[in-house]
PDB file of C-alpha atoms in Angstrom:
ATOM      1  CA  UNK T 133      -7.717 -32.063  22.917  1.00 45.00           C
ATOM      2  CA  UNK T 134      -7.224 -31.769  26.681  1.00 46.00           C
ATOM      3  CA  UNK T 135      -8.603 -34.341  28.996  1.00 46.00           C
ATOM      4  CA  UNK T 136      -9.457 -34.388  32.970  1.00 47.00           C
ATOM      5  CA  UNK T 137      -8.232 -37.422  34.418  1.00 45.00           C
ATOM      6  CA  UNK T 138      -9.696 -37.851  38.133  1.00 47.00           C
ATOM      7  CA  UNK T 139      -9.559 -41.078  40.820  1.00 46.00           C
ATOM      8  CA  UNK T 140     -12.897 -42.165  42.206  1.00 47.00           C
ATOM      9  CA  UNK T 141     -12.718 -45.222  44.535  1.00 47.00           C
ATOM     10  CA  UNK T 142      -9.190 -46.303  42.887  1.00 47.00           C
ATOM     11  CA  UNK T 143     -10.769 -45.853  39.318  1.00 47.00           C
ATOM     12  CA  UNK T 144      -9.366 -43.324  36.706  1.00 49.00           C
ATOM     13  CA  UNK T 145     -12.165 -41.376  35.034  1.00 46.00           C
ATOM     14  CA  UNK T 146     -11.340 -39.580  31.660  1.00 48.00           C
ATOM     15  CA  UNK T 147     -13.475 -36.750  30.749  1.00 48.00           C
ATOM     16  CA  UNK T 148     -13.351 -34.470  28.051  1.00 50.00           C
ATOM     17  CA  UNK T 149     -13.263 -30.885  28.513  1.00 48.00           C
ATOM     18  CA  UNK T 150     -16.393 -28.954  26.821  1.00 50.00           C
ATOM     19  CA  UNK T 151     -14.675 -25.839  25.556  1.00 50.00           C
ATOM     20  CA  UNK T 152     -11.877 -28.191  23.534  1.00 53.00           C
ATOM     21  CA  UNK T 153     -14.677 -29.820  21.709  1.00 66.00           C
ATOM     22  CA  UNK T 154     -13.861 -30.258  17.468  1.00 73.00           C
ATOM     23  CA  UNK T 155     -16.690 -28.925  15.302  1.00 74.00           C
ATOM     24  CA  UNK T 156     -16.423 -29.916  11.902  1.00 78.00           C
ATOM     25  CA  UNK T 157     -16.776 -26.730   9.541  1.00 80.00           C
ATOM     26  CA  UNK T 158     -16.745 -28.246   6.234  1.00 79.00           C
ATOM     27  CA  UNK T 159     -20.642 -28.566   6.091  1.00 80.00           C
ATOM     28  CA  UNK T 160     -20.807 -25.117   6.983  1.00 82.00           C
ATOM     29  CA  UNK T 161     -18.070 -23.895   4.267  1.00 84.00           C
ATOM     30  CA  UNK T 162     -19.288 -26.325   1.640  1.00 87.00           C
ATOM     31  CA  UNK T 163     -22.408 -24.255   0.570  1.00 86.00           C
ATOM     32  CA  UNK T 164     -20.364 -21.063  -0.072  1.00 86.00           C
ATOM     33  CA  UNK T 165     -17.253 -22.747  -1.770  1.00 85.00           C
ATOM     34  CA  UNK T 166     -19.853 -24.339  -4.059  1.00 86.00           C
ATOM     35  CA  UNK T 167     -21.569 -21.230  -4.497  1.00 88.00           C
ATOM     36  CA  UNK T 168     -18.179 -19.582  -5.428  1.00 83.00           C
ATOM     37  CA  UNK T 169     -17.169 -22.320  -7.989  1.00 82.00           C
ATOM     38  CA  UNK T 170     -20.499 -21.836  -9.855  1.00 84.00           C
ATOM     39  CA  UNK T 171     -20.089 -18.147 -10.063  1.00 84.00           C
ATOM     40  CA  UNK T 172     -16.455 -18.083 -11.160  1.00 82.00           C
ATOM     41  CA  UNK T 173     -15.108 -21.047 -12.400  1.00 85.00           C
ATOM     42  CA  UNK T 174     -18.381 -22.280 -14.845  1.00 86.00           C
ATOM     43  CA  UNK T 175     -18.512 -18.979 -16.438  1.00 86.00           C
ATOM     44  CA  UNK T 176     -14.648 -19.293 -17.222  1.00 88.00           C
ATOM     45  CA  UNK T 177     -14.816 -22.582 -18.678  1.00 89.00           C
ATOM     46  CA  UNK T 178     -17.411 -21.809 -20.745  1.00 89.00           C
ATOM     47  CA  UNK T 179     -15.627 -18.897 -22.216  1.00 90.00           C
ATOM     48  CA  UNK T 180     -12.742 -21.176 -22.680  1.00 91.00           C
ATOM     49  CA  UNK T 181     -15.278 -23.217 -24.775  1.00 91.00           C
ATOM     50  CA  UNK T 182     -16.504 -20.568 -26.508  1.00 90.00           C
ATOM     51  CA  UNK T 183     -12.802 -19.510 -27.603  1.00 90.00           C
ATOM     52  CA  UNK T 184     -12.708 -22.715 -29.771  1.00 91.00           C
ATOM     53  CA  UNK T 185     -15.849 -21.762 -31.722  1.00 88.00           C
ATOM     54  CA  UNK T 186     -16.794 -19.943 -34.572  1.00 88.00           C
ATOM     55  CA  UNK T 187     -19.755 -18.243 -32.647  1.00 86.00           C
ATOM     56  CA  UNK T 188     -21.620 -15.550 -34.419  1.00 86.00           C
ATOM     57  CA  UNK T 189     -24.805 -14.220 -33.071  1.00 86.00           C
ATOM     58  CA  UNK T 190     -25.683 -13.247 -36.710  1.00 85.00           C
ATOM     59  CA  UNK T 191     -25.074 -16.589 -38.106  1.00 82.00           C
ATOM     60  CA  UNK T 192     -25.731 -19.359 -35.776  1.00 78.00           C
ATOM     61  CA  UNK T 193     -25.114 -22.224 -35.456  1.00 79.00           C
ATOM     62  CA  UNK T 194     -21.660 -22.612 -33.687  1.00 79.00           C
ATOM     63  CA  UNK T 195     -19.153 -24.760 -34.467  1.00 83.00           C
ATOM     64  CA  UNK T 196     -15.814 -25.760 -33.316  1.00 84.00           C
ATOM     65  CA  UNK T 197     -12.619 -24.039 -35.376  1.00 84.00           C
ATOM     66  CA  UNK T 198      -9.874 -25.221 -33.371  1.00 82.00           C
ATOM     67  CA  UNK T 199      -7.583 -22.113 -32.270  1.00 85.00           C
ATOM     68  CA  UNK T 200      -8.737 -20.107 -35.121  1.00 90.00           C
ATOM     69  CA  UNK T 201      -9.604 -17.267 -32.950  1.00 90.00           C
ATOM     70  CA  UNK T 202      -6.434 -17.048 -31.483  1.00 92.00           C
ATOM     71  CA  UNK T 203      -4.785 -17.258 -34.472  1.00 91.00           C
ATOM     72  CA  UNK T 204      -6.773 -14.310 -35.901  1.00 91.00           C
ATOM     73  CA  UNK T 205      -6.290 -12.714 -32.566  1.00 90.00           C
ATOM     74  CA  UNK T 206      -2.646 -12.644 -32.513  1.00 91.00           C
ATOM     75  CA  UNK T 207      -2.275 -11.763 -36.029  1.00 91.00           C
ATOM     76  CA  UNK T 208      -4.760  -8.849 -35.550  1.00 90.00           C
ATOM     77  CA  UNK T 209      -3.158  -5.349 -35.863  1.00 92.00           C
ATOM     78  CA  UNK T 210      -5.986  -3.896 -33.413  1.00 91.00           C
ATOM     79  CA  UNK T 211      -4.705  -6.385 -30.875  1.00 92.00           C
ATOM     80  CA  UNK T 212      -1.350  -5.166 -30.225  1.00 93.00           C
ATOM     81  CA  UNK T 213      -2.859  -1.564 -30.404  1.00 94.00           C
ATOM     82  CA  UNK T 214      -5.219  -2.302 -27.583  1.00 94.00           C
ATOM     83  CA  UNK T 215      -2.400  -4.110 -25.644  1.00 93.00           C
ATOM     84  CA  UNK T 216      -0.273  -0.811 -26.168  1.00 94.00           C
ATOM     85  CA  UNK T 217      -3.068   1.492 -24.886  1.00 94.00           C
ATOM     86  CA  UNK T 218      -3.520  -0.437 -22.013  1.00 93.00           C
ATOM     87  CA  UNK T 219      -0.031  -0.264 -21.047  1.00 93.00           C
ATOM     88  CA  UNK T 220      -0.046   3.506 -21.660  1.00 95.00           C
ATOM     89  CA  UNK T 221      -3.391   3.998 -19.876  1.00 95.00           C
ATOM     90  CA  UNK T 222      -1.756   1.900 -16.745  1.00 94.00           C
ATOM     91  CA  UNK T 223       1.593   3.393 -16.734  1.00 94.00           C
ATOM     92  CA  UNK T 224       0.216   7.079 -17.063  1.00 95.00           C
ATOM     93  CA  UNK T 225      -2.294   7.146 -14.161  1.00 95.00           C
ATOM     94  CA  UNK T 226       0.025   5.007 -12.024  1.00 94.00           C
ATOM     95  CA  UNK T 227       2.620   7.800 -12.769  1.00 95.00           C
ATOM     96  CA  UNK T 228       0.211  10.522 -11.776  1.00 95.00           C
ATOM     97  CA  UNK T 229      -1.482   8.642  -8.871  1.00 94.00           C
ATOM     98  CA  UNK T 230       1.972   7.879  -7.223  1.00 94.00           C
ATOM     99  CA  UNK T 231       3.668  11.792  -7.878  1.00 94.00           C
ATOM    100  CA  UNK T 232       0.621  13.397  -6.877  1.00 95.00           C
ATOM    101  CA  UNK T 233      -0.716  11.381  -4.466  1.00 93.00           C
ATOM    102  CA  UNK T 234       2.670  11.703  -2.445  1.00 92.00           C
ATOM    103  CA  UNK T 235       2.611  15.399  -2.775  1.00 93.00           C
ATOM    104  CA  UNK T 236      -0.755  15.870  -1.502  1.00 93.00           C
ATOM    105  CA  UNK T 237      -0.160  13.080   1.281  1.00 91.00           C
ATOM    106  CA  UNK T 238       2.870  15.236   2.366  1.00 90.00           C
ATOM    107  CA  UNK T 239       0.599  18.520   2.305  1.00 91.00           C
ATOM    108  CA  UNK T 240      -2.458  16.958   4.235  1.00 91.00           C
ATOM    109  CA  UNK T 241       0.058  15.163   6.825  1.00 87.00           C
ATOM    110  CA  UNK T 242       0.557  18.926   8.079  1.00 85.00           C
ATOM    111  CA  UNK T 243      -1.358  20.690  10.698  1.00 83.00           C
ATOM    112  CA  UNK T 244      -3.280  23.485   9.448  1.00 84.00           C
ATOM    113  CA  UNK T 245      -6.719  25.286   9.894  1.00 89.00           C
ATOM    114  CA  UNK T 246      -9.697  23.071   7.816  1.00 87.00           C
ATOM    115  CA  UNK T 247      -7.285  20.057   7.811  1.00 86.00           C
ATOM    116  CA  UNK T 248      -9.968  17.581   7.815  1.00 89.00           C
ATOM    117  CA  UNK T 249     -12.422  19.116   5.519  1.00 92.00           C
ATOM    118  CA  UNK T 250      -9.485  19.549   3.067  1.00 90.00           C
ATOM    119  CA  UNK T 251      -8.858  15.675   3.559  1.00 89.00           C
ATOM    120  CA  UNK T 252     -12.319  15.140   2.811  1.00 89.00           C
ATOM    121  CA  UNK T 253     -12.512  17.088  -0.416  1.00 91.00           C
ATOM    122  CA  UNK T 254      -8.933  15.533  -1.618  1.00 90.00           C
ATOM    123  CA  UNK T 255     -10.548  12.135  -1.124  1.00 90.00           C
ATOM    124  CA  UNK T 256     -13.986  12.494  -2.353  1.00 90.00           C
ATOM    125  CA  UNK T 257     -13.232  12.005  -6.169  1.00 90.00           C
ATOM    126  CA  UNK T 258     -12.401   8.739  -5.510  1.00 90.00           C
ATOM    127  CA  UNK T 259     -16.174   7.936  -4.480  1.00 89.00           C
ATOM    128  CA  UNK T 260     -17.345   9.708  -8.032  1.00 89.00           C
ATOM    129  CA  UNK T 261     -18.677   6.834 -10.259  1.00 91.00           C
ATOM    130  CA  UNK T 262     -16.739   6.464 -13.638  1.00 90.00           C
ATOM    131  CA  UNK T 263     -19.213   7.232 -15.916  1.00 91.00           C
ATOM    132  CA  UNK T 264     -20.345  10.444 -13.940  1.00 93.00           C
ATOM    133  CA  UNK T 265     -16.414  11.314 -13.700  1.00 92.00           C
ATOM    134  CA  UNK T 266     -16.140  10.990 -17.615  1.00 93.00           C
ATOM    135  CA  UNK T 267     -19.454  13.214 -18.481  1.00 93.00           C
ATOM    136  CA  UNK T 268     -18.277  15.871 -15.868  1.00 93.00           C
ATOM    137  CA  UNK T 269     -14.710  16.087 -17.491  1.00 93.00           C
ATOM    138  CA  UNK T 270     -16.288  15.396 -20.919  1.00 92.00           C
ATOM    139  CA  UNK T 271     -18.705  18.630 -20.888  1.00 91.00           C
ATOM    140  CA  UNK T 272     -17.885  20.713 -17.956  1.00 91.00           C
ATOM    141  CA  UNK T 273     -13.809  20.980 -18.312  1.00 92.00           C
ATOM    142  CA  UNK T 274     -12.448  19.363 -21.349  1.00 91.00           C
ATOM    143  CA  UNK T 275     -14.892  21.005 -23.944  1.00 90.00           C
ATOM    144  CA  UNK T 276     -13.304  23.316 -25.889  1.00 89.00           C
ATOM    145  CA  UNK T 277     -16.327  25.258 -26.416  1.00 87.00           C
ATOM    146  CA  UNK T 278     -18.271  25.353 -22.873  1.00 86.00           C
ATOM    147  CA  UNK T 279     -15.649  23.661 -20.970  1.00 88.00           C
ATOM    148  CA  UNK T 280     -13.624  25.513 -18.107  1.00 92.00           C
ATOM    149  CA  UNK T 281     -10.491  24.675 -19.223  1.00 91.00           C
ATOM    150  CA  UNK T 282     -10.989  26.116 -22.781  1.00 89.00           C
ATOM    151  CA  UNK T 283     -12.371  29.331 -21.269  1.00 92.00           C
ATOM    152  CA  UNK T 284      -9.213  29.853 -19.004  1.00 92.00           C
ATOM    153  CA  UNK T 285      -6.828  29.213 -22.079  1.00 91.00           C
ATOM    154  CA  UNK T 286      -9.209  32.108 -23.903  1.00 91.00           C
ATOM    155  CA  UNK T 287      -8.292  34.406 -20.959  1.00 91.00           C
ATOM    156  CA  UNK T 288      -4.597  33.897 -21.377  1.00 91.00           C
ATOM    157  CA  UNK T 289      -5.011  34.318 -25.433  1.00 88.00           C
ATOM    158  CA  UNK T 290      -4.589  30.639 -26.242  1.00 88.00           C
ATOM    159  CA  UNK T 291      -6.631  28.416 -28.284  1.00 90.00           C
ATOM    160  CA  UNK T 292      -8.842  25.620 -26.587  1.00 89.00           C
ATOM    161  CA  UNK T 293      -7.932  22.270 -27.357  1.00 89.00           C
ATOM    162  CA  UNK T 294     -10.230  19.498 -28.489  1.00 89.00           C
ATOM    163  CA  UNK T 295      -8.819  17.116 -26.036  1.00 90.00           C
ATOM    164  CA  UNK T 296     -10.940  14.246 -26.909  1.00 91.00           C
ATOM    165  CA  UNK T 297     -10.046  14.485 -30.976  1.00 89.00           C
ATOM    166  CA  UNK T 298      -6.316  15.539 -30.815  1.00 90.00           C
ATOM    167  CA  UNK T 299      -5.424  13.693 -27.810  1.00 91.00           C
ATOM    168  CA  UNK T 300      -7.790  11.380 -26.301  1.00 93.00           C
ATOM    169  CA  UNK T 301      -5.606   9.022 -24.629  1.00 94.00           C
ATOM    170  CA  UNK T 302      -4.274  12.186 -22.571  1.00 94.00           C
ATOM    171  CA  UNK T 303      -7.646  13.042 -21.570  1.00 94.00           C
ATOM    172  CA  UNK T 304      -8.767   9.670 -20.663  1.00 95.00           C
ATOM    173  CA  UNK T 305      -5.561   9.306 -18.166  1.00 95.00           C
ATOM    174  CA  UNK T 306      -6.723  12.670 -16.997  1.00 95.00           C
ATOM    175  CA  UNK T 307      -9.601  11.545 -15.942  1.00 95.00           C
ATOM    176  CA  UNK T 308      -8.820   8.211 -14.456  1.00 95.00           C
ATOM    177  CA  UNK T 309      -6.034   9.679 -12.621  1.00 95.00           C
ATOM    178  CA  UNK T 310      -8.271  12.346 -11.182  1.00 94.00           C
ATOM    179  CA  UNK T 311     -10.119   9.401  -9.434  1.00 92.00           C
ATOM    180  CA  UNK T 312      -7.486   7.590  -8.644  1.00 94.00           C
ATOM    181  CA  UNK T 313      -5.006   9.959  -7.166  1.00 94.00           C
ATOM    182  CA  UNK T 314      -7.464  10.166  -3.884  1.00 94.00           C
ATOM    183  CA  UNK T 315      -6.827   6.304  -3.533  1.00 93.00           C
ATOM    184  CA  UNK T 316      -3.096   6.836  -3.640  1.00 93.00           C
ATOM    185  CA  UNK T 317      -3.609   9.797  -1.247  1.00 93.00           C
ATOM    186  CA  UNK T 318      -5.646   7.931   1.229  1.00 92.00           C
ATOM    187  CA  UNK T 319      -2.969   5.074   1.217  1.00 92.00           C
ATOM    188  CA  UNK T 320       0.054   7.117   1.578  1.00 92.00           C
ATOM    189  CA  UNK T 321      -1.543   9.749   4.049  1.00 91.00           C
ATOM    190  CA  UNK T 322      -2.146   6.506   6.542  1.00 90.00           C
ATOM    191  CA  UNK T 323       1.338   5.565   6.070  1.00 88.00           C
ATOM    192  CA  UNK T 324       2.829   8.780   6.877  1.00 87.00           C
ATOM    193  CA  UNK T 325       0.591   8.824  10.088  1.00 85.00           C
ATOM    194  CA  UNK T 326       2.564   5.962  11.024  1.00 83.00           C
ATOM    195  CA  UNK T 327       5.795   7.517  10.428  1.00 79.00           C
ATOM    196  CA  UNK T 328       8.013   7.785  13.839  1.00 75.00           C
ATOM    197  CA  UNK T 329       8.245  11.411  14.646  1.00 75.00           C
ATOM    198  CA  UNK T 330      10.836  11.044  17.020  1.00 72.00           C
ATOM    199  CA  UNK T 331      13.179   9.779  13.834  1.00 74.00           C
ATOM    200  CA  UNK T 332      12.295  12.837  11.784  1.00 72.00           C
ATOM    201  CA  UNK T 333      13.086  15.241  14.949  1.00 72.00           C
ATOM    202  CA  UNK T 334      16.155  13.567  15.385  1.00 79.00           C
ATOM    203  CA  UNK T 335      17.501  13.934  11.665  1.00 73.00           C
ATOM    204  CA  UNK T 336      16.681  17.762  12.429  1.00 74.00           C
ATOM    205  CA  UNK T 337      18.736  18.079  15.091  1.00 76.00           C
ATOM    206  CA  UNK T 338      21.504  16.507  13.220  1.00 70.00           C
ATOM    207  CA  UNK T 339      21.005  19.340  10.568  1.00 70.00           C
ATOM    208  CA  UNK T 340      19.212  16.969   7.970  1.00 71.00           C
ATOM    209  CA  UNK T 341      17.280  19.681   5.860  1.00 73.00           C
ATOM    210  CA  UNK T 342      13.775  18.959   4.355  1.00 71.00           C
ATOM    211  CA  UNK T 343      14.669  17.480   1.445  1.00 75.00           C
ATOM    212  CA  UNK T 344      17.515  15.152   3.183  1.00 77.00           C
ATOM    213  CA  UNK T 345      14.396  13.924   5.531  1.00 75.00           C
ATOM    214  CA  UNK T 346      12.152  13.407   2.608  1.00 76.00           C
ATOM    215  CA  UNK T 347      14.707  11.329   0.745  1.00 76.00           C
ATOM    216  CA  UNK T 348      16.286   9.140   3.288  1.00 77.00           C
ATOM    217  CA  UNK T 349      13.470   8.774   5.636  1.00 80.00           C
ATOM    218  CA  UNK T 350       9.866   9.362   4.553  1.00 81.00           C
ATOM    219  CA  UNK T 351      10.168   8.147   1.081  1.00 82.00           C
ATOM    220  CA  UNK T 352      11.884   4.940   2.074  1.00 82.00           C
ATOM    221  CA  UNK T 353       8.943   4.451   4.394  1.00 82.00           C
ATOM    222  CA  UNK T 354       6.408   4.804   1.790  1.00 84.00           C
ATOM    223  CA  UNK T 355       7.997   2.313  -0.430  1.00 85.00           C
ATOM    224  CA  UNK T 356       5.329  -0.627   0.714  1.00 86.00           C
ATOM    225  CA  UNK T 357       2.348   1.499   0.601  1.00 89.00           C
ATOM    226  CA  UNK T 358       3.358   2.764  -2.932  1.00 90.00           C
ATOM    227  CA  UNK T 359       3.885  -1.233  -3.965  1.00 88.00           C
ATOM    228  CA  UNK T 360       0.259  -1.577  -2.722  1.00 88.00           C
ATOM    229  CA  UNK T 361      -0.826   1.120  -4.663  1.00 91.00           C
ATOM    230  CA  UNK T 362       0.782  -0.079  -7.632  1.00 90.00           C
ATOM    231  CA  UNK T 363      -0.639  -3.584  -7.391  1.00 88.00           C
ATOM    232  CA  UNK T 364      -4.205  -2.393  -6.629  1.00 89.00           C
ATOM    233  CA  UNK T 365      -4.248   0.006  -9.142  1.00 91.00           C
ATOM    234  CA  UNK T 366      -2.880  -1.762 -12.026  1.00 90.00           C
ATOM    235  CA  UNK T 367      -5.401  -4.413 -11.594  1.00 87.00           C
ATOM    236  CA  UNK T 368      -8.431  -2.039 -11.691  1.00 90.00           C
ATOM    237  CA  UNK T 369      -7.121  -0.286 -14.502  1.00 91.00           C
ATOM    238  CA  UNK T 370      -6.547  -3.236 -16.624  1.00 89.00           C
ATOM    239  CA  UNK T 371     -10.290  -3.528 -16.849  1.00 88.00           C
ATOM    240  CA  UNK T 372     -10.932   0.246 -17.696  1.00 89.00           C
ATOM    241  CA  UNK T 373     -14.113   0.662 -19.752  1.00 92.00           C
ATOM    242  CA  UNK T 374     -16.630   3.026 -18.519  1.00 92.00           C
ATOM    243  CA  UNK T 375     -14.796   6.332 -19.000  1.00 93.00           C
ATOM    244  CA  UNK T 376     -13.575   5.427 -22.504  1.00 94.00           C
ATOM    245  CA  UNK T 377     -17.337   4.130 -23.404  1.00 93.00           C
ATOM    246  CA  UNK T 378     -18.671   7.402 -22.291  1.00 93.00           C
ATOM    247  CA  UNK T 379     -16.043   9.892 -23.702  1.00 92.00           C
ATOM    248  CA  UNK T 380     -14.474   8.401 -27.099  1.00 91.00           C
ATOM    249  CA  UNK T 381     -15.997   4.930 -27.848  1.00 91.00           C
ATOM    250  CA  UNK T 382     -12.349   3.625 -28.339  1.00 90.00           C
ATOM    251  CA  UNK T 383     -11.369   6.261 -30.566  1.00 86.00           C
ATOM    252  CA  UNK T 384     -10.911   8.271 -32.867  1.00 88.00           C
ATOM    253  CA  UNK T 385     -10.099   5.264 -34.929  1.00 87.00           C
ATOM    254  CA  UNK T 386      -8.572   2.875 -32.174  1.00 89.00           C
ATOM    255  CA  UNK T 387      -6.305   5.843 -30.317  1.00 91.00           C
ATOM    256  CA  UNK T 388      -8.308   4.680 -27.205  1.00 93.00           C
ATOM    257  CA  UNK T 389      -9.058   1.015 -27.829  1.00 93.00           C
ATOM    258  CA  UNK T 390      -7.778  -0.991 -24.697  1.00 93.00           C
ATOM    259  CA  UNK T 391      -7.879  -4.732 -24.378  1.00 92.00           C
ATOM    260  CA  UNK T 392     -11.029  -4.741 -22.336  1.00 93.00           C
ATOM    261  CA  UNK T 393     -12.840  -2.351 -25.157  1.00 94.00           C
ATOM    262  CA  UNK T 394     -11.449  -4.708 -27.635  1.00 93.00           C
ATOM    263  CA  UNK T 395     -13.414  -7.393 -26.192  1.00 93.00           C
ATOM    264  CA  UNK T 396     -16.585  -5.356 -25.898  1.00 93.00           C
ATOM    265  CA  UNK T 397     -15.977  -4.099 -29.427  1.00 92.00           C
ATOM    266  CA  UNK T 398     -15.925  -8.036 -30.995  1.00 91.00           C
ATOM    267  CA  UNK T 399     -18.786  -9.030 -28.407  1.00 90.00           C
ATOM    268  CA  UNK T 400     -21.624  -6.308 -28.657  1.00 88.00           C
ATOM    269  CA  UNK T 401     -20.612  -4.757 -32.075  1.00 87.00           C
ATOM    270  CA  UNK T 402     -19.288  -7.596 -34.335  1.00 86.00           C
ATOM    271  CA  UNK T 403     -21.569  -9.806 -32.353  1.00 89.00           C
ATOM    272  CA  UNK T 404     -18.134 -12.529 -32.687  1.00 89.00           C
ATOM    273  CA  UNK T 405     -18.660 -14.294 -29.400  1.00 90.00           C
ATOM    274  CA  UNK T 406     -15.885 -16.548 -30.381  1.00 90.00           C
ATOM    275  CA  UNK T 407     -13.386 -13.841 -30.837  1.00 91.00           C
ATOM    276  CA  UNK T 408     -14.408 -11.969 -27.991  1.00 92.00           C
ATOM    277  CA  UNK T 409     -14.021 -14.973 -25.799  1.00 92.00           C
ATOM    278  CA  UNK T 410     -10.623 -15.836 -27.225  1.00 92.00           C
ATOM    279  CA  UNK T 411      -9.598 -11.746 -26.411  1.00 92.00           C
ATOM    280  CA  UNK T 412     -11.091 -12.481 -22.983  1.00 92.00           C
ATOM    281  CA  UNK T 413      -9.066 -15.480 -21.958  1.00 92.00           C
ATOM    282  CA  UNK T 414      -5.652 -13.808 -23.281  1.00 92.00           C
ATOM    283  CA  UNK T 415      -6.878 -10.946 -20.902  1.00 91.00           C
ATOM    284  CA  UNK T 416      -7.226 -12.977 -18.086  1.00 89.00           C
ATOM    285  CA  UNK T 417      -3.811 -14.668 -18.624  1.00 90.00           C
ATOM    286  CA  UNK T 418      -2.393 -11.379 -18.842  1.00 89.00           C
ATOM    287  CA  UNK T 419      -3.905  -9.933 -15.973  1.00 87.00           C
ATOM    288  CA  UNK T 420      -3.158 -13.027 -13.752  1.00 87.00           C
ATOM    289  CA  UNK T 421       0.821 -13.099 -15.008  1.00 88.00           C
ATOM    290  CA  UNK T 422       0.896  -9.331 -14.175  1.00 85.00           C
ATOM    291  CA  UNK T 423      -0.650  -9.985 -10.389  1.00 83.00           C
ATOM    292  CA  UNK T 424       1.522 -12.839  -9.878  1.00 85.00           C
ATOM    293  CA  UNK T 425       4.573 -10.800 -10.270  1.00 84.00           C
ATOM    294  CA  UNK T 426       3.065  -7.643  -8.646  1.00 82.00           C
ATOM    295  CA  UNK T 427       1.831  -9.964  -5.104  1.00 80.00           C
ATOM    296  CA  UNK T 428       5.321 -11.174  -5.428  1.00 81.00           C
ATOM    297  CA  UNK T 429       6.750  -7.925  -5.458  1.00 77.00           C
ATOM    298  CA  UNK T 430       4.706  -6.660  -2.830  1.00 74.00           C
ATOM    299  CA  UNK T 431       5.004  -9.865  -0.714  1.00 75.00           C
ATOM    300  CA  UNK T 432       9.323  -9.583  -0.902  1.00 72.00           C
ATOM    301  CA  UNK T 433       8.818  -5.700   0.163  1.00 65.00           C
ATOM    302  CA  UNK T 434       6.282  -6.297   3.407  1.00 64.00           C
ATOM    303  CA  UNK T 435       9.274  -9.237   4.542  1.00 65.00           C
ATOM    304  CA  UNK T 436      11.582  -6.652   4.773  1.00 63.00           C
TER     305      UNK T 436
END
């Protein structure tokens, strides 16, 4: 804190500058912090407590049963099927988002008539709500009788595919990819616009062809934004629910039952709050482990 020192009649007068006055911000932050704790920590603690209870809404009251909920969770085959389906969904959507997002971003980075309109149309699907997107794809595009894809296949003499019956996971991946490719396109297109054009021009003058410039200049430049896309999409896709609920209800069988949908089944179909809470705690632990490694990878990439 700065001090102004003057002399008046041989006396030294010390005065504090008004601009350097310290303000205690703790009373201002305390209500927001308390509300955040009430909003997040208390439900988590309550869920953790429920996970150690035999709590079924059809047969109250709840009684403690130790770790039987977790024992049943880890010995149930449907749990590992749900984890496998979650991994397939996340990996499939990430692959489509990065590949097609990069291609679309490279195309939209060029100068052509109507580029702004094309960019807007390419990004627009990201703002469509998940249930709406699921209904569009289920009834208007992928339906084997009245869908657009079925009609196109019949035009070329092929038999329409009942996607949600024969290959439901592929259909779910297609819908989520349609929503998340625009997000990847937006991030990667923003990164491409920050690329030094002088470097590309120098490489072109040195005789580097288009593929070489893409491989050694453009793609390394996109490494960081791709890592950010992977981190953000992975966190959101682990909680994917709306599209599965609207289209397949986790089926046929458990073909599209992810860990998030398994929690829904245990809580609202089986009325087993204890088992659903145990699965929820397990999902939180998995999500935090994944987020920890992804954030570390992204932070190391940003420090380069």
